[in-house]
Amino acid sequence: MSKVDAIDRFLNPKSIAIVGVSKDFSSISGKPIKNLIHHNFKGIIYPVNPKYEEIEGIPCFSSILDIPGEVDVALIAVASKRMLQILDECEKKQVHHIILFGSGFAEVGEEGKALQEKVFAKAKQAGIHILGPNCVGLLNVKESIPLGFATSFETKKGFKPGNVGFASQSGAIGFSLFGLAQEENIGFSYVVNTGNQMDIHSFDCIEYMLGDPDTNVVAGYLEAIPDGEMLIKLSETSKSLKKPVILLKSGRSELGRQAAMSHTASLTGSEDAFQAIAKQFGLITVNDVDNMIDAMKIFSRGKQTNGNRIVTISNSGAAGIAMADYSEVLGLEMVRLSKETAAKIESIIPPYGSALNPIDVTAQALKEQNILTETLEVLIEDDQVDAIVFQTTFGGELGTKICQKIVEIDRKTDKPIIVTMTGTNELTGKGRTILQEAGVPVYPTSYKTMLSLKYLVEFSHFSNDQMLHLSAPAFLPDDGSNELTGIWTEERVKKELSILGIRVPNGTIIKDRSHLEKVKDNLNYPLVCKVISPDVLHKTDAGGVKVNIHNPAQLERAYNEILQSVLQYSPNAQIDGILAEEMIQEEGAEMFIGVKEDPQFGPMIVCGLGGVFIEVLKDISIRRAPIQIHEAHDMLKELKGYPLLEGIRGGKKRDIQALAEALVKVSQFASHHRRSIGEMDINPIWVFEEGKGIAALDGIIVWKSRVERSVSV
């Protein structure tokens, strides 16, 4: 049985066994049966505990083997040391779906990890799917089936069904977030806690929820990425179905290895890679529980935008200014209204109001509620407006009437309407409830409103984007070498770049002093000289670079000084020679391109300002390789230093197209050598005036060992 089929059985059981059940309904082992009874589970419940003959009138069995009927799902509330025995009994009873509540597994150390591996191996052999361990359970909200002991299951009000599905690795965060969202009138289809993810993990649940016809928004709380490739496939499903996936990931500090071999390694940690993947493939990432609930709220309405052109209406000038400020920070466009639309609004609002965007209808709307609603209706008809933010502080009867009118208008249009309603619950609560029950997104502050709108605009743009990502690299020329080992220094890397069609300076490797004597009079000066050594990767630090060499005498002096300096820096360094190459004298911008193989997502390509600016400014953009040309341009535009390429204060525009093409070629190279390449650094890349191309001035590739390749993505 596939995991998707298994999850369906977990969520829709007809019969449930509770192994280790207790009559103490306040205990972990007593709450599951209490919750099923409380929420009127329509199937069969089989309590299992030799201590009892019955619980609440339901017959209790000594062993799962004594149960007379079939068992769809078994809830296991026993000590971890008994799990192997329980698995034997489940196998004999042909129970293939287990929710394992208990702790004492991988989360407690090596001994627990070993037990978890044994349990998983045995379950896999027996064809048993496990949710957990260290799991509080799951909830089918649509059918009101709680399987577990989460505090949220104890609600007296019942559950609000809806179109949001939620998978959470943490039970505490997951079900507390669910409870808070329910208070915001957000309805759910399913909530699943995956715990230690021994078998069923969060992405399996997200896959199931994306395929569920009643679920239109899927959210996940992650403490780890169980499968990087699967996440990318889920994003493709999300786009094709236009169902957003919202992710809150903990552990965002950089925990990845900080390699000293190249600059790139220090710029791409696991969180960097995750955020890059999310941006590239249209996943919505949020920073905390509040952001997650706000995103659920705006997406659950089911409307999308055609762009980022926003108009705000407010009865407060200050509130309008605040929203304008936030829109600029968040990348939303406060669109200038057409003359026709502005004229219509001017005929509605008081003369001392403002028909500019943000629109200020003034406090006169306290007396004439039609001012707000008629202005809203005008904007609904304007095709140059993609979304409308309606801000009000009105409470009481007036606020209620306005909210009722907003609901009526919202039902008649596909254009998103988002409301900011500030004020106490006593004064604005009734109006807010009207909006919530109708599914109109309503927020208490301007920032929460505009941030949520940003999420909606970004996903709408991605899901409507017809551009496809490359699933495989284009053809790459083969240099005939199979020596993908160790460290490739500058000389070898430049040969590869030339094969890829990326320009490199002409140069000669001077092997020794006798070779120097043969070539020094035949070189084209001026020159740059650089040490070539697998042991000296940052040449400048070792005094391994000399520039502005104009004649043979200067070349000889530079050769000697480099050797002396490098051997002082690293006495045992292997020196393969001194590279003497043409010195680029044309004006240009310094950039860099790097590659880092991420353990979850594979090769990640990085670009940014080059030279010493990499480590100082850390102005970088990241994508998963391979990329297309439009993605390369997007990467460059994300850089704070992008204006340097466009030319500022009279500076010449650089060859951005050539740099973007180089990014694509390197990304294809990285993807072509997936699992083999560890790190790659091309720094600096000299970007000449527009139309004159680029030149790679230095580079390094670190290849993985055979052992590293065998365990990589």
XYZ file of C-alpha atoms in Angstrom, residues 65-419:
355
model
C -5.185 -10.575 19.030
C -8.447 -11.033 20.987
C -10.349 -8.437 18.966
C -13.067 -10.234 16.972
C -13.260 -7.852 13.991
C -10.886 -6.096 11.613
C -8.823 -3.133 12.852
C -8.174 -0.250 10.453
C -5.950 1.784 12.771
C -4.258 0.943 16.062
C -3.370 3.708 18.515
C -0.377 2.542 20.555
C 0.007 4.024 24.041
C 2.590 1.673 25.583
C 6.247 1.967 26.578
C 8.765 1.976 23.726
C 10.412 -1.230 24.997
C 7.199 -3.161 24.227
C 6.950 -1.991 20.621
C 8.609 -4.994 18.985
C 6.154 -7.299 20.747
C 3.205 -5.077 19.765
C 4.369 -5.151 16.150
C 4.360 -8.954 16.217
C 0.767 -8.924 17.430
C -0.268 -6.338 14.825
C 1.315 -8.404 12.070
C -0.581 -11.516 13.198
C -3.832 -9.537 13.416
C -3.119 -7.946 10.016
C -3.254 -4.424 11.374
C -1.358 -2.321 8.848
C -1.774 1.212 10.260
C -0.322 2.278 13.604
C -0.194 5.652 15.337
C 2.644 5.513 17.813
C 2.274 8.049 20.630
C 5.222 7.075 22.800
C 8.603 8.726 23.149
C 11.877 6.973 23.904
C 13.026 6.614 20.312
C 15.469 8.611 18.147
C 14.840 11.816 20.088
C 16.505 10.433 23.255
C 19.869 9.358 21.849
C 21.690 6.443 20.255
C 19.866 3.691 22.150
C 16.499 5.118 21.181
C 17.663 5.610 17.611
C 18.686 1.954 17.400
C 15.269 0.882 18.706
C 13.507 3.139 16.203
C 15.488 1.579 13.350
C 14.560 -1.935 14.542
C 10.886 -1.016 14.837
C 10.866 0.562 11.388
C 12.637 -2.391 9.771
C 10.183 -4.833 11.334
C 7.171 -2.712 10.385
C 8.359 -2.383 6.799
C 8.847 -6.136 6.543
C 5.329 -6.694 7.889
C 3.746 -4.104 5.575
C 2.792 -1.855 8.484
C 2.703 1.946 8.109
C 3.528 4.012 11.198
C 2.648 7.591 12.089
C 5.068 8.767 14.771
C 6.583 7.910 17.193
C 6.608 10.880 19.570
C 3.291 11.904 18.046
C 0.072 13.313 19.545
C -2.098 12.108 16.694
C -4.211 13.449 13.855
C -7.604 14.978 13.214
C -10.018 14.499 10.356
C -11.843 17.788 10.793
C -14.388 17.107 8.048
C -15.645 13.967 9.791
C -14.787 15.069 13.344
C -12.478 12.080 13.969
C -9.749 12.836 16.553
C -7.097 10.131 16.868
C -4.868 11.101 19.758
C -4.521 13.214 22.854
C -3.942 16.783 21.614
C -5.454 19.399 23.921
C -7.301 20.911 20.940
C -9.393 17.736 20.732
C -11.061 18.628 24.034
C -12.968 21.605 22.638
C -16.636 21.809 23.616
C -17.546 23.818 20.489
C -16.582 21.142 17.993
C -14.349 21.690 14.983
C -14.841 24.107 12.099
C -14.352 22.257 8.803
C -12.841 24.053 5.856
C -10.325 23.888 3.027
C -6.982 24.138 4.897
C -4.867 21.013 5.434
C -2.004 21.108 7.938
C 0.899 18.709 8.533
C 3.150 19.422 11.505
C 6.232 17.648 12.731
C 5.562 19.139 16.164
C 2.357 18.178 17.918
C 2.428 21.029 20.413
C 2.979 23.748 17.811
C 0.756 22.081 15.243
C -2.366 21.689 17.317
C -1.943 24.970 19.204
C -1.700 26.737 15.836
C -4.803 24.842 14.723
C -6.685 26.009 17.818
C -5.676 29.634 17.280
C -6.650 29.467 13.615
C -10.047 28.014 14.528
C -10.615 31.050 16.753
C -9.951 33.177 13.644
C -12.750 31.187 11.966
C -10.353 29.366 9.637
C -11.730 25.967 8.681
C -9.587 22.846 8.205
C -9.903 19.549 6.405
C -7.137 17.627 8.201
C -4.403 18.170 10.791
C -1.654 15.557 11.102
C 1.284 15.427 13.536
C 4.155 13.327 12.150
C 6.477 13.354 15.192
C 9.758 11.541 14.585
C 8.639 10.665 11.054
C 9.824 7.059 11.257
C 7.715 6.181 8.220
C 5.003 8.693 7.242
C 6.554 12.154 7.059
C 5.249 15.678 6.578
C 5.741 15.729 2.800
C 3.732 12.506 2.464
C 0.873 14.256 4.258
C 1.229 17.387 2.113
C 1.108 15.201 -1.000
C -2.112 13.600 0.239
C -3.680 16.954 1.087
C -2.783 18.465 -2.294
C -4.649 15.577 -3.888
C -7.711 15.975 -1.672
C -10.555 17.743 -3.543
C -11.799 19.440 -0.359
C -8.371 20.890 0.528
C -7.314 24.040 -1.346
C -4.588 25.327 0.991
C -1.840 23.169 2.484
C 0.445 24.178 5.346
C 3.356 22.492 7.046
C 5.502 23.012 10.130
C 8.951 21.500 9.525
C 11.884 20.776 11.768
C 13.729 18.974 8.980
C 13.505 18.458 5.236
C 12.699 14.745 4.877
C 13.143 14.682 1.087
C 14.440 17.616 -0.951
C 13.454 16.192 -4.333
C 9.957 15.465 -3.080
C 9.548 19.059 -1.926
C 10.284 20.270 -5.449
C 7.761 17.800 -6.905
C 5.188 19.005 -4.379
C 5.805 22.573 -5.525
C 5.107 21.526 -9.114
C 1.833 19.947 -7.980
C 1.019 23.084 -6.010
C 1.489 25.210 -9.115
C -0.475 22.941 -11.445
C -3.429 22.763 -9.030
C -3.088 26.405 -7.911
C -3.096 25.199 -4.301
C -0.583 27.156 -2.188
C 1.821 25.361 0.140
C 2.721 27.434 3.221
C 5.752 26.348 5.231
C 7.060 27.354 8.648
C 10.505 25.875 9.217
C 12.394 25.948 12.497
C 16.176 25.623 12.854
C 16.864 28.571 10.569
C 20.326 29.344 11.881
C 23.134 28.231 9.588
C 24.134 24.745 10.706
C 25.800 23.673 7.483
C 29.498 22.991 7.205
C 31.666 26.074 6.825
C 34.266 24.944 4.321
C 37.413 27.011 3.923
C 38.052 25.813 0.389
C 35.881 28.365 -1.388
C 33.823 31.453 -0.695
C 30.663 29.742 -1.869
C 30.559 27.234 0.979
C 30.330 29.988 3.565
C 27.455 31.631 1.729
C 25.044 28.698 1.342
C 23.892 27.000 4.515
C 20.886 24.706 4.752
C 18.488 27.590 5.474
C 19.820 29.568 2.515
C 19.163 26.579 0.271
C 15.650 26.040 1.660
C 14.668 29.683 1.166
C 16.138 29.673 -2.346
C 14.138 26.565 -3.243
C 10.966 28.133 -1.826
C 11.452 31.310 -3.863
C 12.376 29.445 -7.053
C 9.511 26.953 -6.905
C 6.692 29.095 -5.524
C 6.438 27.873 -1.933
C 5.250 30.365 0.689
C 7.557 30.578 3.713
C 6.526 32.330 6.929
C 8.454 33.347 10.022
C 6.151 32.413 12.886
C 2.767 31.052 13.928
C 1.035 34.428 13.475
C 2.310 34.708 9.897
C 1.178 31.138 9.198
C -2.374 31.849 10.398
C -2.478 35.127 8.456
C -1.387 33.315 5.284
C -3.955 30.552 5.823
C -6.622 33.205 6.182
C -5.956 35.015 2.909
C -5.435 31.839 0.894
C -8.485 30.031 2.275
C -10.722 32.624 0.567
C -9.717 30.982 -2.713
C -9.113 34.156 -4.702
C -5.919 35.028 -6.544
C -4.584 38.229 -8.082
C -3.577 39.066 -11.647
C -0.693 41.223 -10.467
C 0.627 43.337 -7.619
C -1.301 46.570 -8.305
C -2.888 47.484 -4.987
C -5.368 50.181 -3.986
C -6.151 51.027 -0.369
C -9.238 52.765 0.960
C -9.218 54.251 4.435
C -11.131 56.629 6.646
C -7.779 57.565 8.210
C -5.019 59.362 6.345
C -2.414 57.969 8.727
C -3.542 54.382 8.121
C -3.323 54.926 4.374
C 0.203 56.265 4.672
C 1.198 53.241 6.778
C -0.121 50.860 4.150
C 1.706 52.772 1.430
C 4.936 52.482 3.412
C 4.499 48.737 3.918
C 3.596 48.176 0.283
C 6.906 49.682 -0.822
C 8.901 47.530 1.607
C 7.016 44.363 0.601
C 7.213 44.899 -3.153
C 3.547 45.772 -3.718
C 2.680 48.524 -6.187
C 0.346 51.259 -4.972
C -1.002 51.812 -8.467
C -1.834 55.289 -9.728
C -5.545 55.430 -10.507
C -6.723 56.253 -14.001
C -8.280 59.670 -14.563
C -11.667 58.051 -15.110
C -11.556 56.052 -11.855
C -10.188 59.012 -9.869
C -13.000 61.238 -11.211
C -15.665 58.729 -10.145
C -14.187 58.522 -6.647
C -13.914 62.307 -6.370
C -17.643 62.504 -7.032
C -18.292 60.163 -4.077
C -15.902 61.345 -1.336
C -15.872 64.734 0.430
C -13.903 67.498 -1.341
C -11.363 67.518 1.485
C -10.691 63.796 1.017
C -8.193 62.315 -1.427
C -8.830 60.248 -4.539
C -5.152 59.472 -4.839
C -3.939 56.046 -3.801
C -4.091 55.573 -0.797
C -7.668 56.833 -0.955
C -8.792 58.848 2.080
C -12.590 58.961 2.398
C -12.275 60.882 5.698
C -14.369 60.571 8.849
C -17.396 61.819 6.871
C -18.021 58.146 6.163
C -19.215 57.932 9.780
C -22.342 59.715 8.643
C -22.541 58.392 5.102
C -21.566 54.730 4.921
C -22.182 54.692 1.165
C -18.943 56.686 0.740
C -16.860 53.649 1.618
C -18.936 51.041 -0.163
C -19.483 53.032 -3.376
C -15.761 53.737 -3.577
C -15.142 50.031 -3.224
C -17.573 49.246 -6.046
C -15.815 51.695 -8.377
C -12.480 49.981 -7.769
C -14.003 46.547 -8.384
C -14.800 47.666 -11.941
C -11.256 48.936 -12.663
C -9.197 46.283 -14.481
C -6.006 48.132 -13.556
C -6.567 47.253 -9.884
C -5.552 43.722 -8.837
C -6.474 43.801 -5.132
C -8.202 46.185 -2.737
C -7.319 46.822 0.889
C -10.177 48.305 2.883
C -9.123 49.901 6.171
C -11.627 51.032 8.781
C -11.815 51.875 12.460
C -15.601 52.040 12.486
C -17.338 49.924 15.108
C -20.823 49.548 16.455
C -23.851 49.523 14.165
C -22.121 51.499 11.403
C -19.150 49.135 11.319
C -21.502 46.143 11.208
C -23.457 47.573 8.263
C -20.258 48.350 6.358
C -18.980 44.821 6.910
C -22.263 43.365 5.673
C -21.965 45.459 2.516
C -18.349 44.355 1.993
C -19.477 40.725 2.175
C -22.147 41.374 -0.479
C -19.617 43.010 -2.801
C -16.981 40.354 -2.163
C -19.372 37.586 -3.223
C -19.917 39.252 -6.611
C -16.263 39.599 -7.620
C -13.169 37.440 -8.119
C -10.984 40.380 -7.129
C -9.465 39.944 -3.645
C -10.783 42.309 -0.982
C -8.792 42.389 2.247
C -9.940 44.303 5.308
